[in-house]
Amino acid sequence: MTLNSVESKVRFLESLADKTRLRIVEALREREKTVSQLVQELGASQSNISGHLRLLKISGIIKSRQEGKYVYYSLSSSVIAEFLTKLEDLLIAMKREALESA
Amino acid sequence: MTLNSVESKVRFLESLADKTRLRIVEALREREKTVSQLVQELGASQSNISGHLRLLKISGIIKSRQEGKYVYYSLSSSVIAEFLTKLEDLLIAMKREALESA
DNA sequence: TGAACATATCATTATATAATGAAGTGAAGA
DNA sequence: TCTTCACTTCATTATATAATGATATGTTCA
């Protein structure tokens, strides 16, 4: 495993390892949404959400398109959604294995 | 998606979203290793590695067994290794899609 | 027993980053 | 054009955590 590969993995994981950002990504799993929709749905401040969107976009996890005065954000790829599913499966499996060994 | 679920995902992702910890986990993918083996392999200080091992163990990602004066660490489950493979696939797919759309 | 080794813990310091509030940019419609 | 609305950016503050060096614990073996 090259150092470079480790670093890109860490960057990706860091992008999702935040409660607000993960909630944003989960929300975008349903459909594309505007900033203000996300602000209302998550109950965080607009500048806070905007900052997290910026970070997620830089890391390539989401993309955006402008339509009039609205900016719509969506997942950049279906592989992101697949990864989140895999993460859910993993946590369920870990919990099950922990119970079994108890 | 419940808040609780988001939090457990974040905790898991945070555990891996650190260069030293991810390198530890990658190293343990090969086989179980002692603390001193990891110290040598990663070139970090003993207390630093020990601290990261502690965190990884608390989060359920690795387990340990003592044998004489050595403590052997290993992945707690094969699903951890599968997850890392999925992560690699994901990054490759994201890079490919980024190139295609360029 | 005591010396050497392996590991864990603790206190301190440095650093990164999340949240906040205010100000700035740009589009839409009266 | 002026106002409103949607969003971004910036400066500041607060907080979490990684690294470090020193010390403590526990094991083995002479």
PDB file of C-alpha atoms (C1' of nucleotides) in Angstrom:
ATOM      1  CA  MET A   1       0.000   0.000   0.000  1.00  0.00           C
ATOM      2  CA  THR A   2       1.541   3.318  -1.073  1.00  0.00           C
ATOM      3  CA  LEU A   3       1.438   6.355   1.170  1.00  0.00           C
ATOM      4  CA  ASN A   4      -0.379   8.195  -1.554  1.00  0.00           C
ATOM      5  CA  SER A   5      -3.161   5.687  -1.525  1.00  0.00           C
ATOM      6  CA  VAL A   6      -3.464   5.923   2.248  1.00  0.00           C
ATOM      7  CA  GLU A   7      -3.731   9.685   2.024  1.00  0.00           C
ATOM      8  CA  SER A   8      -6.470   9.675  -0.566  1.00  0.00           C
ATOM      9  CA  LYS A   9      -8.425   7.175   1.495  1.00  0.00           C
ATOM     10  CA  VAL A  10      -8.032   9.311   4.597  1.00  0.00           C
ATOM     11  CA  ARG A  11      -9.191  12.402   2.726  1.00  0.00           C
ATOM     12  CA  PHE A  12     -12.289  10.603   1.546  1.00  0.00           C
ATOM     13  CA  LEU A  13     -13.075   9.150   4.966  1.00  0.00           C
ATOM     14  CA  GLU A  14     -12.545  12.524   6.679  1.00  0.00           C
ATOM     15  CA  SER A  15     -15.061  14.078   4.333  1.00  0.00           C
ATOM     16  CA  LEU A  16     -17.759  11.709   5.549  1.00  0.00           C
ATOM     17  CA  ALA A  17     -16.616  11.456   9.174  1.00  0.00           C
ATOM     18  CA  ASP A  18     -18.616  14.434  10.346  1.00  0.00           C
ATOM     19  CA  LYS A  19     -22.185  14.331  11.576  1.00  0.00           C
ATOM     20  CA  THR A  20     -23.427  17.281   9.555  1.00  0.00           C
ATOM     21  CA  ARG A  21     -21.701  16.198   6.345  1.00  0.00           C
ATOM     22  CA  LEU A  22     -22.893  12.624   6.644  1.00  0.00           C
ATOM     23  CA  ARG A  23     -26.439  13.875   7.188  1.00  0.00           C
ATOM     24  CA  ILE A  24     -26.105  16.041   4.079  1.00  0.00           C
ATOM     25  CA  VAL A  25     -24.933  13.089   2.018  1.00  0.00           C
ATOM     26  CA  GLU A  26     -27.701  10.872   3.369  1.00  0.00           C
ATOM     27  CA  ALA A  27     -30.224  13.588   2.511  1.00  0.00           C
ATOM     28  CA  LEU A  28     -28.876  13.835  -1.039  1.00  0.00           C
ATOM     29  CA  ARG A  29     -29.257  10.093  -1.408  1.00  0.00           C
ATOM     30  CA  GLU A  30     -32.993  10.643  -1.806  1.00  0.00           C
ATOM     31  CA  ARG A  31     -32.739  13.339  -4.469  1.00  0.00           C
ATOM     32  CA  GLU A  32     -30.894  16.531  -5.353  1.00  0.00           C
ATOM     33  CA  LYS A  33     -31.636  19.411  -3.002  1.00  0.00           C
ATOM     34  CA  THR A  34     -31.015  23.130  -2.709  1.00  0.00           C
ATOM     35  CA  VAL A  35     -28.962  24.689   0.057  1.00  0.00           C
ATOM     36  CA  SER A  36     -32.024  26.125   1.727  1.00  0.00           C
ATOM     37  CA  GLN A  37     -33.785  22.770   1.644  1.00  0.00           C
ATOM     38  CA  LEU A  38     -30.799  21.224   3.392  1.00  0.00           C
ATOM     39  CA  VAL A  39     -30.682  24.084   5.900  1.00  0.00           C
ATOM     40  CA  GLN A  40     -34.310  23.459   6.790  1.00  0.00           C
ATOM     41  CA  GLU A  41     -34.010  19.680   6.822  1.00  0.00           C
ATOM     42  CA  LEU A  42     -30.901  19.586   8.996  1.00  0.00           C
ATOM     43  CA  GLY A  43     -31.672  22.588  11.183  1.00  0.00           C
ATOM     44  CA  ALA A  44     -28.165  24.038  10.937  1.00  0.00           C
ATOM     45  CA  SER A  45     -27.152  27.542   9.947  1.00  0.00           C
ATOM     46  CA  GLN A  46     -26.891  28.459   6.318  1.00  0.00           C
ATOM     47  CA  SER A  47     -23.213  29.358   6.449  1.00  0.00           C
ATOM     48  CA  ASN A  48     -22.450  26.143   8.248  1.00  0.00           C
ATOM     49  CA  ILE A  49     -24.210  24.030   5.633  1.00  0.00           C
ATOM     50  CA  SER A  50     -22.604  26.026   2.851  1.00  0.00           C
ATOM     51  CA  GLY A  51     -19.154  25.374   4.269  1.00  0.00           C
ATOM     52  CA  HIS A  52     -19.759  21.655   4.510  1.00  0.00           C
ATOM     53  CA  LEU A  53     -21.132  21.576   0.957  1.00  0.00           C
ATOM     54  CA  ARG A  54     -17.993  23.304  -0.229  1.00  0.00           C
ATOM     55  CA  LEU A  55     -15.808  20.696   1.453  1.00  0.00           C
ATOM     56  CA  LEU A  56     -17.861  17.786   0.094  1.00  0.00           C
ATOM     57  CA  LYS A  57     -17.680  19.252  -3.389  1.00  0.00           C
ATOM     58  CA  ILE A  58     -13.911  19.730  -3.260  1.00  0.00           C
ATOM     59  CA  SER A  59     -13.504  16.132  -2.179  1.00  0.00           C
ATOM     60  CA  GLY A  60     -15.562  15.004  -5.162  1.00  0.00           C
ATOM     61  CA  ILE A  61     -18.432  13.499  -3.215  1.00  0.00           C
ATOM     62  CA  ILE A  62     -21.124  15.893  -4.404  1.00  0.00           C
ATOM     63  CA  LYS A  63     -21.678  18.140  -7.396  1.00  0.00           C
ATOM     64  CA  SER A  64     -23.825  21.214  -7.945  1.00  0.00           C
ATOM     65  CA  ARG A  65     -25.743  23.008 -10.638  1.00  0.00           C
ATOM     66  CA  GLN A  66     -27.223  26.473 -10.517  1.00  0.00           C
ATOM     67  CA  GLU A  67     -30.791  27.169 -11.632  1.00  0.00           C
ATOM     68  CA  GLY A  68     -31.785  30.768 -11.233  1.00  0.00           C
ATOM     69  CA  LYS A  69     -31.112  31.795  -7.689  1.00  0.00           C
ATOM     70  CA  TYR A  70     -31.045  28.220  -6.449  1.00  0.00           C
ATOM     71  CA  VAL A  71     -28.058  25.896  -6.293  1.00  0.00           C
ATOM     72  CA  TYR A  72     -28.934  22.224  -6.461  1.00  0.00           C
ATOM     73  CA  TYR A  73     -26.577  19.728  -4.884  1.00  0.00           C
ATOM     74  CA  SER A  74     -26.502  15.986  -5.574  1.00  0.00           C
ATOM     75  CA  LEU A  75     -24.217  13.004  -5.129  1.00  0.00           C
ATOM     76  CA  SER A  76     -21.469  13.020  -7.730  1.00  0.00           C
ATOM     77  CA  SER A  77     -21.837   9.322  -8.419  1.00  0.00           C
ATOM     78  CA  SER A  78     -23.954   6.321  -7.606  1.00  0.00           C
ATOM     79  CA  VAL A  79     -20.876   4.644  -6.145  1.00  0.00           C
ATOM     80  CA  ILE A  80     -21.161   7.010  -3.182  1.00  0.00           C
ATOM     81  CA  ALA A  81     -24.611   5.667  -2.374  1.00  0.00           C
ATOM     82  CA  GLU A  82     -23.338   2.108  -2.759  1.00  0.00           C
ATOM     83  CA  PHE A  83     -20.545   2.850  -0.347  1.00  0.00           C
ATOM     84  CA  LEU A  84     -22.999   4.123   2.263  1.00  0.00           C
ATOM     85  CA  THR A  85     -25.012   0.947   1.886  1.00  0.00           C
ATOM     86  CA  LYS A  86     -21.855  -1.077   2.392  1.00  0.00           C
ATOM     87  CA  LEU A  87     -21.109   0.943   5.510  1.00  0.00           C
ATOM     88  CA  GLU A  88     -24.560   0.158   6.903  1.00  0.00           C
ATOM     89  CA  ASP A  89     -24.086  -3.544   6.198  1.00  0.00           C
ATOM     90  CA  LEU A  90     -20.708  -3.421   7.891  1.00  0.00           C
ATOM     91  CA  LEU A  91     -22.030  -1.857  11.084  1.00  0.00           C
ATOM     92  CA  ILE A  92     -24.866  -4.369  11.245  1.00  0.00           C
ATOM     93  CA  ALA A  93     -22.390  -7.230  10.786  1.00  0.00           C
ATOM     94  CA  MET A  94     -20.059  -5.820  13.436  1.00  0.00           C
ATOM     95  CA  LYS A  95     -22.895  -5.468  15.907  1.00  0.00           C
ATOM     96  CA  ARG A  96     -24.062  -9.013  15.212  1.00  0.00           C
ATOM     97  CA  GLU A  97     -20.573 -10.467  15.622  1.00  0.00           C
ATOM     98  CA  ALA A  98     -20.104  -8.529  18.856  1.00  0.00           C
ATOM     99  CA  LEU A  99     -23.332  -9.996  20.237  1.00  0.00           C
ATOM    100  CA  GLU A 100     -22.419 -13.509  19.188  1.00  0.00           C
ATOM    101  CA  SER A 101     -19.068 -13.414  20.946  1.00  0.00           C
ATOM    102  CA  ALA A 102     -20.644 -12.006  24.100  1.00  0.00           C
TER     103      ALA A 102
ATOM    104  CA  MET B   1     -32.048   7.587   8.792  1.00  0.00           C
ATOM    105  CA  THR B   2     -31.974   7.920  12.579  1.00  0.00           C
ATOM    106  CA  LEU B   3     -29.553  10.244  14.324  1.00  0.00           C
ATOM    107  CA  ASN B   4     -28.210   7.287  16.230  1.00  0.00           C
ATOM    108  CA  SER B   5     -27.306   5.526  13.046  1.00  0.00           C
ATOM    109  CA  VAL B   6     -25.532   8.610  11.726  1.00  0.00           C
ATOM    110  CA  GLU B   7     -23.519   8.835  14.914  1.00  0.00           C
ATOM    111  CA  SER B   8     -22.356   5.248  14.828  1.00  0.00           C
ATOM    112  CA  LYS B   9     -21.327   5.654  11.203  1.00  0.00           C
ATOM    113  CA  VAL B  10     -19.402   8.807  12.034  1.00  0.00           C
ATOM    114  CA  ARG B  11     -17.624   7.092  14.916  1.00  0.00           C
ATOM    115  CA  PHE B  12     -16.571   4.253  12.662  1.00  0.00           C
ATOM    116  CA  LEU B  13     -15.416   6.555   9.865  1.00  0.00           C
ATOM    117  CA  GLU B  14     -13.496   8.775  12.298  1.00  0.00           C
ATOM    118  CA  SER B  15     -11.622   5.740  13.550  1.00  0.00           C
ATOM    119  CA  LEU B  16     -10.283   5.065  10.081  1.00  0.00           C
ATOM    120  CA  ALA B  17      -9.941   8.671   8.955  1.00  0.00           C
ATOM    121  CA  ASP B  18      -6.440   9.100  10.310  1.00  0.00           C
ATOM    122  CA  LYS B  19      -3.257   8.329   8.433  1.00  0.00           C
ATOM    123  CA  THR B  20      -1.558   6.429  11.236  1.00  0.00           C
ATOM    124  CA  ARG B  21      -4.643   4.413  12.141  1.00  0.00           C
ATOM    125  CA  LEU B  22      -5.395   3.527   8.551  1.00  0.00           C
ATOM    126  CA  ARG B  23      -1.800   2.377   8.097  1.00  0.00           C
ATOM    127  CA  ILE B  24      -2.135   0.226  11.219  1.00  0.00           C
ATOM    128  CA  VAL B  25      -5.313  -1.358   9.906  1.00  0.00           C
ATOM    129  CA  GLU B  26      -3.753  -1.951   6.484  1.00  0.00           C
ATOM    130  CA  ALA B  27      -0.752  -3.541   8.175  1.00  0.00           C
ATOM    131  CA  LEU B  28      -3.010  -5.834  10.194  1.00  0.00           C
ATOM    132  CA  ARG B  29      -4.719  -6.918   7.013  1.00  0.00           C
ATOM    133  CA  GLU B  30      -1.673  -9.039   6.242  1.00  0.00           C
ATOM    134  CA  ARG B  31      -1.520 -10.785   9.607  1.00  0.00           C
ATOM    135  CA  GLU B  32      -1.696 -10.125  13.356  1.00  0.00           C
ATOM    136  CA  LYS B  33       1.216  -8.061  14.644  1.00  0.00           C
ATOM    137  CA  THR B  34       2.706  -6.934  17.939  1.00  0.00           C
ATOM    138  CA  VAL B  35       2.907  -3.311  19.004  1.00  0.00           C
ATOM    139  CA  SER B  36       6.648  -3.241  18.488  1.00  0.00           C
ATOM    140  CA  GLN B  37       6.307  -4.693  14.997  1.00  0.00           C
ATOM    141  CA  LEU B  38       3.854  -1.929  14.150  1.00  0.00           C
ATOM    142  CA  VAL B  39       6.137   0.684  15.711  1.00  0.00           C
ATOM    143  CA  GLN B  40       8.985  -0.487  13.521  1.00  0.00           C
ATOM    144  CA  GLU B  41       6.886  -0.883  10.383  1.00  0.00           C
ATOM    145  CA  LEU B  42       5.229   2.527  10.643  1.00  0.00           C
ATOM    146  CA  GLY B  43       8.163   4.452  12.098  1.00  0.00           C
ATOM    147  CA  ALA B  44       6.038   6.206  14.724  1.00  0.00           C
ATOM    148  CA  SER B  45       6.626   6.432  18.464  1.00  0.00           C
ATOM    149  CA  GLN B  46       5.539   3.634  20.768  1.00  0.00           C
ATOM    150  CA  SER B  47       3.139   5.765  22.774  1.00  0.00           C
ATOM    151  CA  ASN B  48       1.637   7.150  19.617  1.00  0.00           C
ATOM    152  CA  ILE B  49       0.975   3.696  18.147  1.00  0.00           C
ATOM    153  CA  SER B  50      -0.297   2.455  21.491  1.00  0.00           C
ATOM    154  CA  GLY B  51      -2.778   5.309  21.684  1.00  0.00           C
ATOM    155  CA  HIS B  52      -4.092   4.644  18.199  1.00  0.00           C
ATOM    156  CA  LEU B  53      -4.401   0.930  18.934  1.00  0.00           C
ATOM    157  CA  ARG B  54      -6.414   1.752  22.008  1.00  0.00           C
ATOM    158  CA  LEU B  55      -8.801   3.892  19.991  1.00  0.00           C
ATOM    159  CA  LEU B  56      -9.173   1.274  17.247  1.00  0.00           C
ATOM    160  CA  LYS B  57      -9.889  -1.367  19.843  1.00  0.00           C
ATOM    161  CA  ILE B  58     -12.518   0.718  21.612  1.00  0.00           C
ATOM    162  CA  SER B  59     -14.255   1.306  18.307  1.00  0.00           C
ATOM    163  CA  GLY B  60     -14.338  -2.441  17.678  1.00  0.00           C
ATOM    164  CA  ILE B  61     -12.136  -2.463  14.600  1.00  0.00           C
ATOM    165  CA  ILE B  62      -9.279  -4.478  16.074  1.00  0.00           C
ATOM    166  CA  LYS B  63      -8.845  -6.979  18.877  1.00  0.00           C
ATOM    167  CA  SER B  64      -5.819  -8.073  20.901  1.00  0.00           C
ATOM    168  CA  ARG B  65      -4.438 -11.072  22.709  1.00  0.00           C
ATOM    169  CA  GLN B  66      -1.489 -11.190  25.045  1.00  0.00           C
ATOM    170  CA  GLU B  67       1.208 -13.823  24.712  1.00  0.00           C
ATOM    171  CA  GLY B  68       3.941 -13.451  27.265  1.00  0.00           C
ATOM    172  CA  LYS B  69       5.274  -9.941  27.079  1.00  0.00           C
ATOM    173  CA  TYR B  70       3.868  -9.385  23.607  1.00  0.00           C
ATOM    174  CA  VAL B  71       0.426  -8.121  22.704  1.00  0.00           C
ATOM    175  CA  TYR B  72      -0.784  -9.241  19.295  1.00  0.00           C
ATOM    176  CA  TYR B  73      -3.291  -7.064  17.483  1.00  0.00           C
ATOM    177  CA  SER B  74      -5.478  -8.166  14.587  1.00  0.00           C
ATOM    178  CA  LEU B  75      -8.596  -7.094  12.725  1.00  0.00           C
ATOM    179  CA  SER B  76     -11.703  -7.912  14.735  1.00  0.00           C
ATOM    180  CA  SER B  77     -13.555  -9.222  11.710  1.00  0.00           C
ATOM    181  CA  SER B  78     -13.098 -10.047   8.057  1.00  0.00           C
ATOM    182  CA  VAL B  79     -15.789  -7.499   7.239  1.00  0.00           C
ATOM    183  CA  ILE B  80     -13.262  -4.781   8.064  1.00  0.00           C
ATOM    184  CA  ALA B  81     -10.949  -6.027   5.331  1.00  0.00           C
ATOM    185  CA  GLU B  82     -13.877  -6.241   2.920  1.00  0.00           C
ATOM    186  CA  PHE B  83     -14.765  -2.672   3.700  1.00  0.00           C
ATOM    187  CA  LEU B  84     -11.241  -1.513   2.899  1.00  0.00           C
ATOM    188  CA  THR B  85     -11.418  -3.319  -0.427  1.00  0.00           C
ATOM    189  CA  LYS B  86     -14.719  -1.587  -1.136  1.00  0.00           C
ATOM    190  CA  LEU B  87     -13.090   1.735  -0.302  1.00  0.00           C
ATOM    191  CA  GLU B  88     -10.301   1.064  -2.780  1.00  0.00           C
ATOM    192  CA  ASP B  89     -12.787   0.161  -5.490  1.00  0.00           C
ATOM    193  CA  LEU B  90     -14.722   3.315  -4.755  1.00  0.00           C
ATOM    194  CA  LEU B  91     -11.722   5.598  -5.107  1.00  0.00           C
ATOM    195  CA  ILE B  92     -10.725   3.938  -8.355  1.00  0.00           C
ATOM    196  CA  ALA B  93     -14.269   4.359  -9.686  1.00  0.00           C
ATOM    197  CA  MET B  94     -14.386   8.006  -8.612  1.00  0.00           C
ATOM    198  CA  LYS B  95     -11.079   8.730 -10.279  1.00  0.00           C
ATOM    199  CA  ARG B  96     -12.220   7.022 -13.473  1.00  0.00           C
ATOM    200  CA  GLU B  97     -15.516   8.923 -13.557  1.00  0.00           C
ATOM    201  CA  ALA B  98     -13.699  12.187 -12.926  1.00  0.00           C
ATOM    202  CA  LEU B  99     -11.423  11.530 -15.892  1.00  0.00           C
ATOM    203  CA  GLU B 100     -14.315  10.571 -18.154  1.00  0.00           C
ATOM    204  CA  SER B 101     -16.228  13.756 -17.453  1.00  0.00           C
ATOM    205  CA  ALA B 102     -13.123  15.900 -18.046  1.00  0.00           C
TER     206      ALA B 102
ATOM    207  C1'  DT C   1      15.560 -10.318  43.231  1.00  0.00           C
ATOM    208  C1'  DG C   2      16.672  -7.279  39.723  1.00  0.00           C
ATOM    209  C1'  DA C   3      17.629  -6.105  34.979  1.00  0.00           C
ATOM    210  C1'  DA C   4      15.782  -5.811  30.416  1.00  0.00           C
ATOM    211  C1'  DC C   5      12.075  -5.592  27.513  1.00  0.00           C
ATOM    212  C1'  DA C   6       7.080  -4.705  25.809  1.00  0.00           C
ATOM    213  C1'  DT C   7       3.312  -2.080  26.371  1.00  0.00           C
ATOM    214  C1'  DA C   8       0.134   1.347  28.457  1.00  0.00           C
ATOM    215  C1'  DT C   9      -0.949   5.691  30.510  1.00  0.00           C
ATOM    216  C1'  DC C  10      -0.562  10.543  31.595  1.00  0.00           C
ATOM    217  C1'  DA C  11       0.222  15.524  31.161  1.00  0.00           C
ATOM    218  C1'  DT C  12       1.429  18.933  27.978  1.00  0.00           C
ATOM    219  C1'  DT C  13       1.596  21.255  23.627  1.00  0.00           C
ATOM    220  C1'  DA C  14       0.462  21.996  18.945  1.00  0.00           C
ATOM    221  C1'  DT C  15      -2.709  21.937  15.305  1.00  0.00           C
ATOM    222  C1'  DA C  16      -6.801  21.290  12.694  1.00  0.00           C
ATOM    223  C1'  DT C  17     -11.419  22.231  12.095  1.00  0.00           C
ATOM    224  C1'  DA C  18     -16.472  23.085  13.274  1.00  0.00           C
ATOM    225  C1'  DA C  19     -19.634  26.750  14.512  1.00  0.00           C
ATOM    226  C1'  DT C  20     -20.982  31.464  14.504  1.00  0.00           C
ATOM    227  C1'  DG C  21     -22.188  36.051  12.985  1.00  0.00           C
ATOM    228  C1'  DA C  22     -21.433  39.579   9.762  1.00  0.00           C
ATOM    229  C1'  DA C  23     -20.597  41.099   5.283  1.00  0.00           C
ATOM    230  C1'  DG C  24     -20.356  40.264   0.268  1.00  0.00           C
ATOM    231  C1'  DT C  25     -22.105  38.450  -4.407  1.00  0.00           C
ATOM    232  C1'  DG C  26     -25.381  37.629  -7.699  1.00  0.00           C
ATOM    233  C1'  DA C  27     -30.057  36.461  -9.595  1.00  0.00           C
ATOM    234  C1'  DA C  28     -35.184  37.507  -9.837  1.00  0.00           C
ATOM    235  C1'  DG C  29     -39.091  40.153  -9.746  1.00  0.00           C
ATOM    236  C1'  DA C  30     -41.863  44.370  -8.402  1.00  0.00           C
TER     237       DA C  30
ATOM    238  C1'  DT D   1     -33.549  50.425 -10.277  1.00  0.00           C
ATOM    239  C1'  DC D   2     -34.436  48.808  -5.803  1.00  0.00           C
ATOM    240  C1'  DT D   3     -35.555  45.157  -2.842  1.00  0.00           C
ATOM    241  C1'  DT D   4     -35.607  40.566  -1.699  1.00  0.00           C
ATOM    242  C1'  DC D   5     -33.902  36.141  -1.720  1.00  0.00           C
ATOM    243  C1'  DA D   6     -30.271  32.339  -2.101  1.00  0.00           C
ATOM    244  C1'  DC D   7     -25.972  31.470  -1.355  1.00  0.00           C
ATOM    245  C1'  DT D   8     -20.876  32.212  -0.386  1.00  0.00           C
ATOM    246  C1'  DT D   9     -17.011  33.994   1.985  1.00  0.00           C
ATOM    247  C1'  DC D  10     -14.479  35.765   5.833  1.00  0.00           C
ATOM    248  C1'  DA D  11     -12.776  36.524  10.540  1.00  0.00           C
ATOM    249  C1'  DT D  12     -13.170  34.907  15.082  1.00  0.00           C
ATOM    250  C1'  DT D  13     -13.752  31.625  18.713  1.00  0.00           C
ATOM    251  C1'  DA D  14     -14.230  27.198  20.666  1.00  0.00           C
ATOM    252  C1'  DT D  15     -13.185  22.482  20.782  1.00  0.00           C
ATOM    253  C1'  DA D  16     -11.296  18.112  19.670  1.00  0.00           C
ATOM    254  C1'  DT D  17      -7.468  15.389  18.952  1.00  0.00           C
ATOM    255  C1'  DA D  18      -2.649  13.963  17.384  1.00  0.00           C
ATOM    256  C1'  DA D  19       2.128  13.958  18.855  1.00  0.00           C
ATOM    257  C1'  DT D  20       5.536  14.001  22.366  1.00  0.00           C
ATOM    258  C1'  DG D  21       8.261  12.790  26.362  1.00  0.00           C
ATOM    259  C1'  DA D  22       8.145  10.971  30.812  1.00  0.00           C
ATOM    260  C1'  DT D  23       6.508   7.618  33.832  1.00  0.00           C
ATOM    261  C1'  DA D  24       4.056   3.374  35.206  1.00  0.00           C
ATOM    262  C1'  DT D  25       2.783  -1.534  34.668  1.00  0.00           C
ATOM    263  C1'  DG D  26       3.628  -6.107  33.773  1.00  0.00           C
ATOM    264  C1'  DT D  27       6.414 -10.007  31.845  1.00  0.00           C
ATOM    265  C1'  DT D  28      10.554 -12.792  31.237  1.00  0.00           C
ATOM    266  C1'  DC D  29      14.822 -14.536  32.425  1.00  0.00           C
ATOM    267  C1'  DA D  30      19.451 -14.555  34.500  1.00  0.00           C
TER     268       DA D  30
END
